[in-house]
């Protein structure tokens, strides 16, 4: 039973980064691998959710190859030392809706297999900000009226910004309104693999029937990967035309604007631009905080505000990494039986976070402090002695001295040509106040988080 899993694990170790393998794959144990059903025991529900969402498809692919079977496999998860929750994932589903099984149930029923859309990737769970508001609105419109408004809909943006979330949300929403809708959610890589299989085993009629004539909505992720693959582009060109003429909805995602995808045929490029193109940008700080707080709310986990700020300040461009960092911290706290704190998050993530301390400058500290206290930079470095300016100025001097190690005369020069004794007084004052004022100590901690230190 464990031989097959050991082979799968060895193969995964070659494909994944060391910290990914050690964190998520190494703790897994195989419970059963019979009758095309693989059951894996995981430490807790956080690991289960992360494996299900990010590694299920890869595990199932390895399983099919290493078992040398053309049959479909199911992947199930059980929480260690408990049979309270059993998770089922269908072979073609990256993540499926779960079914909870009571420990007191006399016998375990066959897990119910759903359509394949992640039930946590819904519009209600999508955090809207300035960076994704337009794309979210477009997807909502398509889900409410497929093929009537924006066809095709092309969504582009960087890795981990929510494109896949929106595809799943659209699919789930359309199915709720029309359970009979024939929706195909796939990736360009899977489309190509199915094409290769069809050519190899003379099943092209089945392939074309599936994608051209038995499809009301096509949701395709990472369309940029068909670039440079002539036969795949040829087949998708005719698939696109068939669906468009049949008034079927087409939604595509990519990490680039259509015109910027290299080695993409012009006839496909022009078709991608027929409908609406919506972009998703990296979220701002407030949106990132809202995302991680939303994740904590979904998981019913108490996440202190300073920890949410810490995570959101350090992981800026990738929502998937932000959620992953939260799950890592949550899993550690759950296993250790301790509450989530700022120090715990620092300790757990210290190897993963980028700490560009040499790039911190006096100017950067000044701007960060001015923005935090909502004052003009000119007032921060100026000569006015109002308390609303003087205290932030002294705090900025203190932070520069502590973390940049600049000399007192240098800092005096940077702060409007002040005497070095003024800087000495400011640093000494903040050091004393921080030891007696919890409020100031908290503000300093927040500022250091914003400065990535």
XYZ file of C-alpha atoms in Angstrom:
453
model
C 0.000 0.000 0.000
C 2.830 2.401 0.781
C 5.029 1.455 -2.184
C 2.907 3.409 -4.665
C 2.704 6.429 -2.349
C 6.467 6.364 -1.786
C 6.964 6.439 -5.550
C 4.564 9.355 -5.859
C 6.278 11.187 -3.005
C 9.732 10.679 -4.572
C 8.450 12.067 -7.851
C 6.881 15.063 -6.097
C 10.153 15.776 -4.306
C 11.819 16.239 -7.687
C 9.163 18.678 -8.854
C 8.707 20.834 -5.749
C 10.894 23.249 -3.830
C 12.374 21.804 -0.641
C 10.296 23.979 1.687
C 7.109 23.084 -0.242
C 7.816 19.367 -0.081
C 8.873 19.398 3.576
C 5.916 21.515 4.681
C 3.047 19.896 2.778
C 4.028 16.495 1.359
C 6.410 15.002 3.918
C 3.840 14.877 6.785
C 1.359 12.872 4.689
C 0.891 9.149 5.295
C -0.830 6.667 2.994
C -3.777 4.824 4.546
C -5.158 2.955 1.538
C -4.414 2.559 -2.171
C -6.789 -0.056 -3.480
C -9.509 -0.215 -6.118
C -8.370 3.045 -7.715
C -8.845 4.891 -4.407
C -5.972 6.601 -2.621
C -6.553 7.664 0.992
C -4.013 9.962 2.616
C -3.758 10.864 6.293
C -2.866 14.502 6.972
C -2.019 16.259 10.282
C -4.916 18.734 10.294
C -7.543 20.422 8.170
C -5.213 23.257 7.154
C -2.822 20.835 5.483
C -5.772 19.004 3.971
C -7.206 22.187 2.441
C -3.833 23.301 1.096
C -3.067 19.894 -0.456
C -6.538 19.688 -1.923
C -6.363 23.128 -3.526
C -2.764 23.103 -4.740
C -1.452 19.578 -5.109
C -4.427 17.265 -5.775
C -4.176 17.529 -9.553
C -0.426 16.870 -9.465
C -0.819 13.876 -7.122
C -3.567 12.395 -9.289
C -1.452 12.855 -12.403
C 1.508 11.069 -10.795
C -0.860 8.376 -9.497
C -2.184 7.605 -12.942
C 1.279 7.470 -14.481
C 2.957 5.394 -11.772
C 0.036 2.956 -11.441
C 0.131 2.482 -15.225
C -3.631 2.651 -15.270
C -5.964 4.385 -17.683
C -8.783 4.143 -15.120
C -9.947 7.078 -13.023
C -8.668 7.356 -9.449
C -10.222 9.168 -6.508
C -8.171 10.968 -3.894
C -9.397 11.108 -0.300
C -8.089 12.743 2.850
C -8.572 11.792 6.490
C -7.503 13.887 9.456
C -4.894 12.202 11.649
C -6.241 10.482 14.821
C -9.788 11.199 13.762
C -12.386 10.134 11.227
C -14.463 13.228 11.707
C -13.771 14.642 8.282
C -13.161 12.743 5.090
C -12.408 14.653 1.939
C -13.004 13.359 -1.564
C -11.451 14.770 -4.710
C -12.334 13.471 -8.157
C -9.471 12.657 -10.537
C -10.107 15.534 -12.942
C -10.854 18.033 -10.204
C -8.154 20.207 -8.763
C -10.405 20.748 -5.784
C -13.886 19.401 -5.053
C -16.540 20.233 -2.494
C -16.081 18.265 0.699
C -18.427 15.899 2.488
C -18.137 15.570 6.240
C -18.575 12.102 7.754
C -19.374 11.659 11.441
C -17.115 9.449 13.528
C -20.219 7.712 14.837
C -21.510 6.767 11.386
C -21.737 2.960 11.156
C -20.323 2.832 7.671
C -18.684 5.412 5.415
C -20.882 6.215 2.432
C -19.425 6.732 -0.992
C -18.168 10.336 -1.100
C -20.378 12.574 -3.204
C -18.557 13.889 -6.235
C -19.421 17.393 -7.326
C -18.855 19.238 -10.574
C -15.286 20.097 -9.732
C -15.525 23.747 -8.725
C -13.917 24.719 -5.446
C -16.835 25.659 -3.230
C -14.678 28.180 -1.375
C -13.903 29.996 -4.622
C -17.155 31.917 -4.866
C -18.031 35.541 -5.519
C -18.972 35.933 -1.846
C -15.480 34.845 -0.806
C -13.736 37.108 -3.320
C -12.331 40.268 -1.707
C -12.912 43.249 -3.977
C -10.473 46.156 -4.207
C -9.409 48.764 -6.723
C -7.010 46.256 -8.267
C -9.668 43.702 -9.245
C -12.993 45.536 -9.166
C -13.417 45.691 -12.955
C -12.576 42.015 -13.529
C -14.937 40.972 -10.717
C -17.798 43.025 -12.181
C -17.207 41.542 -15.651
C -17.243 37.987 -14.266
C -20.431 38.696 -12.332
C -22.069 39.955 -15.518
C -21.017 36.863 -17.468
C -22.253 34.540 -14.709
C -25.643 36.280 -14.726
C -26.012 36.189 -18.514
C -23.592 33.789 -20.261
C -22.782 34.633 -23.884
C -25.006 37.715 -23.856
C -22.691 40.528 -22.777
C -18.981 39.816 -22.991
C -17.937 36.954 -25.229
C -15.161 36.087 -25.075
C -14.109 37.422 -21.687
C -10.327 37.595 -21.366
C -8.876 38.087 -17.868
C -5.174 38.742 -17.461
C -2.941 39.373 -14.469
C 0.040 38.045 -12.561
C 0.317 34.738 -10.764
C -1.831 34.266 -7.667
C -4.047 37.333 -8.041
C -7.436 35.596 -8.250
C -7.992 34.625 -11.895
C -8.676 30.975 -11.074
C -10.896 32.019 -8.156
C -13.076 34.032 -10.561
C -13.299 31.124 -13.029
C -14.536 28.809 -10.276
C -16.934 31.478 -9.017
C -18.428 31.889 -12.489
C -18.790 28.152 -12.975
C -20.473 27.633 -9.595
C -22.790 30.608 -10.113
C -23.901 29.465 -13.580
C -24.541 25.934 -12.304
C -26.685 27.206 -9.449
C -28.864 29.089 -11.907
C -28.859 26.322 -14.510
C -27.916 22.868 -13.158
C -28.116 21.432 -16.671
C -25.490 23.803 -18.065
C -22.599 21.959 -19.730
C -19.557 23.697 -18.319
C -15.998 22.669 -19.092
C -13.370 24.088 -16.764
C -9.870 23.202 -17.894
C -6.356 24.530 -18.330
C -4.537 24.928 -21.613
C -2.123 22.211 -20.493
C -4.930 19.748 -19.849
C -6.535 20.703 -23.174
C -3.247 19.909 -24.917
C -2.839 16.605 -23.053
C -6.363 15.548 -24.016
C -5.576 16.480 -27.596
C -2.413 14.348 -27.560
C -4.368 11.446 -26.057
C -7.029 11.809 -28.756
C -4.448 11.761 -31.533
C -2.529 8.846 -30.030
C -5.525 6.587 -29.417
C -7.652 7.723 -32.365
C -10.245 9.459 -30.195
C -10.325 12.871 -31.856
C -14.056 12.599 -32.543
C -14.675 12.229 -28.822
C -12.349 15.153 -28.043
C -14.058 17.448 -30.549
C -17.519 16.368 -29.512
C -16.701 17.238 -25.898
C -15.275 20.695 -26.485
C -17.208 21.830 -29.565
C -20.678 20.289 -29.340
C -21.225 19.381 -25.692
C -20.182 22.667 -24.126
C -22.256 25.688 -23.136
C -19.492 27.434 -21.206
C -15.740 26.991 -21.658
C -13.563 28.252 -18.809
C -9.893 27.889 -19.722
C -7.054 28.814 -17.403
C -3.555 29.899 -18.517
C -4.290 30.136 -22.220
C -0.794 31.582 -22.778
C 0.693 28.080 -22.606
C -0.697 27.120 -26.024
C 1.709 29.645 -27.568
C 4.257 27.979 -29.804
C 2.277 24.709 -29.956
C 1.036 24.664 -33.533
C -1.359 21.690 -33.421
C -2.882 22.824 -30.119
C -3.408 26.332 -31.500
C -4.968 24.892 -34.644
C -7.387 22.757 -32.644
C -8.269 25.559 -30.243
C -8.872 27.944 -33.147
C -11.572 25.658 -34.551
C -12.927 24.971 -31.054
C -13.200 28.703 -30.411
C -15.022 29.279 -33.694
C -17.469 26.429 -33.088
C -18.338 27.628 -29.611
C -18.649 31.264 -30.626
C -20.948 30.411 -33.533
C -23.028 28.199 -31.212
C -23.470 31.141 -28.846
C -21.520 29.423 -26.059
C -19.658 31.511 -23.474
C -15.851 31.526 -23.619
C -13.757 32.791 -20.694
C -9.963 32.727 -20.851
C -7.268 33.710 -18.376
C -3.647 34.561 -18.986
C -0.702 36.184 -17.272
C -0.297 38.588 -20.194
C -2.331 40.864 -22.450
C -3.164 39.046 -25.752
C -0.826 41.270 -27.788
C 2.055 40.466 -25.444
C 1.784 36.663 -25.626
C 4.767 35.526 -27.730
C 4.440 32.883 -30.454
C 0.646 33.164 -30.481
C -1.006 33.014 -33.896
C -2.478 36.334 -35.007
C -5.855 34.773 -35.772
C -6.130 33.633 -32.139
C -4.789 36.912 -30.809
C -7.481 38.844 -32.682
C -10.230 36.525 -31.428
C -9.106 36.943 -27.842
C -9.631 40.671 -28.304
C -13.134 40.358 -29.762
C -14.875 40.658 -26.424
C -13.959 42.283 -23.144
C -10.452 42.309 -21.693
C -10.185 42.823 -17.934
C -6.973 42.999 -15.944
C -6.183 42.197 -12.311
C -3.399 44.116 -10.613
C -1.563 43.309 -7.356
C -3.747 44.369 -4.416
C -2.935 47.342 -2.225
C -2.178 46.987 1.488
C -5.757 47.480 2.639
C -7.054 44.848 0.217
C -4.346 42.393 1.272
C -5.309 42.857 4.915
C -8.963 42.296 4.001
C -8.025 39.121 2.099
C -6.142 37.544 4.976
C -8.839 38.580 7.482
C -11.483 37.052 5.194
C -9.484 33.820 5.049
C -9.269 33.727 8.826
C -13.004 34.336 9.092
C -13.724 31.451 6.722
C -11.525 29.132 8.756
C -13.004 30.435 12.046
C -9.545 31.410 13.282
C -8.783 34.383 15.511
C -6.216 36.493 13.660
C -4.917 39.561 15.537
C -4.801 42.789 13.558
C -1.041 43.171 13.970
C -0.464 39.701 12.503
C -2.753 40.476 9.556
C -0.790 43.669 8.971
C 2.509 41.776 9.256
C 1.478 39.214 6.625
C -0.028 41.790 4.268
C 3.007 44.086 4.553
C 5.525 41.382 3.699
C 3.692 39.515 0.925
C 2.641 42.151 -1.542
C 2.187 40.785 -5.057
C 0.726 37.296 -4.736
C -2.571 36.546 -3.019
C -1.926 32.805 -3.186
C 1.343 33.235 -1.294
C -0.402 35.495 1.217
C -3.069 32.883 1.932
C -0.398 30.192 2.002
C 1.572 32.118 4.611
C -1.563 32.465 6.719
C -2.282 28.729 6.458
C 1.314 27.929 7.387
C 1.121 30.108 10.502
C -2.337 28.743 11.373
C -1.194 25.145 10.949
C 1.841 25.715 13.163
C -0.269 27.368 15.856
C -2.804 24.523 15.684
C -0.161 21.821 15.966
C 1.658 23.624 18.785
C -1.567 24.477 20.619
C -0.641 28.157 20.879
C -2.462 31.338 19.829
C -1.372 33.211 16.733
C 0.899 36.115 17.644
C 3.153 38.531 15.813
C 6.270 36.751 17.117
C 4.920 33.340 16.104
C 4.292 34.598 12.559
C 7.810 36.022 12.395
C 9.358 32.771 13.602
C 7.327 30.544 11.267
C 7.859 32.652 8.162
C 11.353 34.021 8.680
C 12.845 31.768 5.979
C 10.167 32.624 3.428
C 9.914 36.380 3.786
C 12.100 38.692 1.797
C 13.884 41.095 4.098
C 15.616 43.737 2.016
C 17.155 45.589 4.935
C 20.055 47.099 2.948
C 17.541 48.920 0.743
C 15.922 50.795 3.628
C 16.822 54.459 3.399
C 16.207 57.508 5.532
C 13.884 58.850 2.846
C 11.856 55.622 2.901
C 11.501 55.777 6.683
C 10.479 59.454 6.533
C 7.810 58.791 3.900
C 6.461 55.735 5.718
C 6.183 57.600 9.030
C 4.590 60.641 7.362
C 2.017 58.457 5.599
C 1.266 56.537 8.803
C 0.556 59.722 10.786
C -1.164 61.364 7.814
C 1.077 64.426 7.678
C 3.019 66.011 4.848
C 6.623 64.951 4.412
C 7.650 68.629 4.455
C 6.112 68.994 7.927
C 7.909 65.874 9.159
C 11.359 67.183 8.253
C 10.510 70.834 8.831
C 11.088 73.032 11.876
C 7.533 73.345 13.236
C 7.266 72.138 16.839
C 3.557 71.258 16.965
C 3.118 67.935 18.763
C 1.349 66.458 15.731
C 4.607 67.002 13.782
C 7.265 66.781 16.495
C 6.439 63.281 17.788
C 6.332 61.634 14.339
C 9.606 63.429 13.527
C 11.252 62.036 16.652
C 9.898 58.560 15.886
C 11.336 58.739 12.368
C 14.721 59.775 13.772
C 14.590 56.900 16.260
C 13.767 54.331 13.554
C 16.518 55.640 11.273
C 19.068 55.466 14.067
C 17.968 51.998 15.155
C 17.713 50.281 11.774
C 19.899 52.266 9.364
C 22.644 52.990 11.909
C 23.109 56.457 10.471
C 25.201 58.904 12.458
C 23.568 61.687 14.452
C 25.036 64.492 12.289
C 23.932 62.670 9.120
C 20.415 62.297 10.434
C 20.349 65.956 11.482
C 21.215 66.871 7.904
C 18.518 64.564 6.496
C 15.912 66.100 8.794
C 16.115 69.666 7.577
C 19.621 70.558 8.737
C 19.013 70.100 12.453
C 21.812 69.928 15.013
C 22.975 66.448 15.984
C 22.001 67.100 19.607
C 18.372 67.395 18.478
C 18.585 63.880 17.016
C 20.246 62.526 20.171
C 17.417 63.988 22.263
C 14.752 62.545 19.942
C 16.217 59.038 19.962
C 16.649 59.052 23.740
C 13.091 60.321 24.271
C 11.479 57.619 22.089
C 13.564 54.893 23.721
C 12.290 55.925 27.163
C 8.682 56.450 26.054
C 8.522 53.073 24.264
C 9.388 51.270 27.507
C 6.583 52.980 29.438
C 3.892 53.533 26.787
C 2.205 50.401 25.372
C 0.465 52.557 22.772
C 3.740 53.970 21.432
C 5.339 50.526 21.522
C 2.493 49.211 19.376
C 2.862 52.089 16.901
C 6.596 51.418 16.577
C 5.899 47.733 15.954
C 3.371 48.633 13.256
C 5.800 51.013 11.581
C 8.561 48.391 11.625
C 6.174 45.971 9.970
C 5.392 48.535 7.275
C 9.135 48.999 6.778
C 9.622 45.202 6.454
C 11.957 45.095 9.429
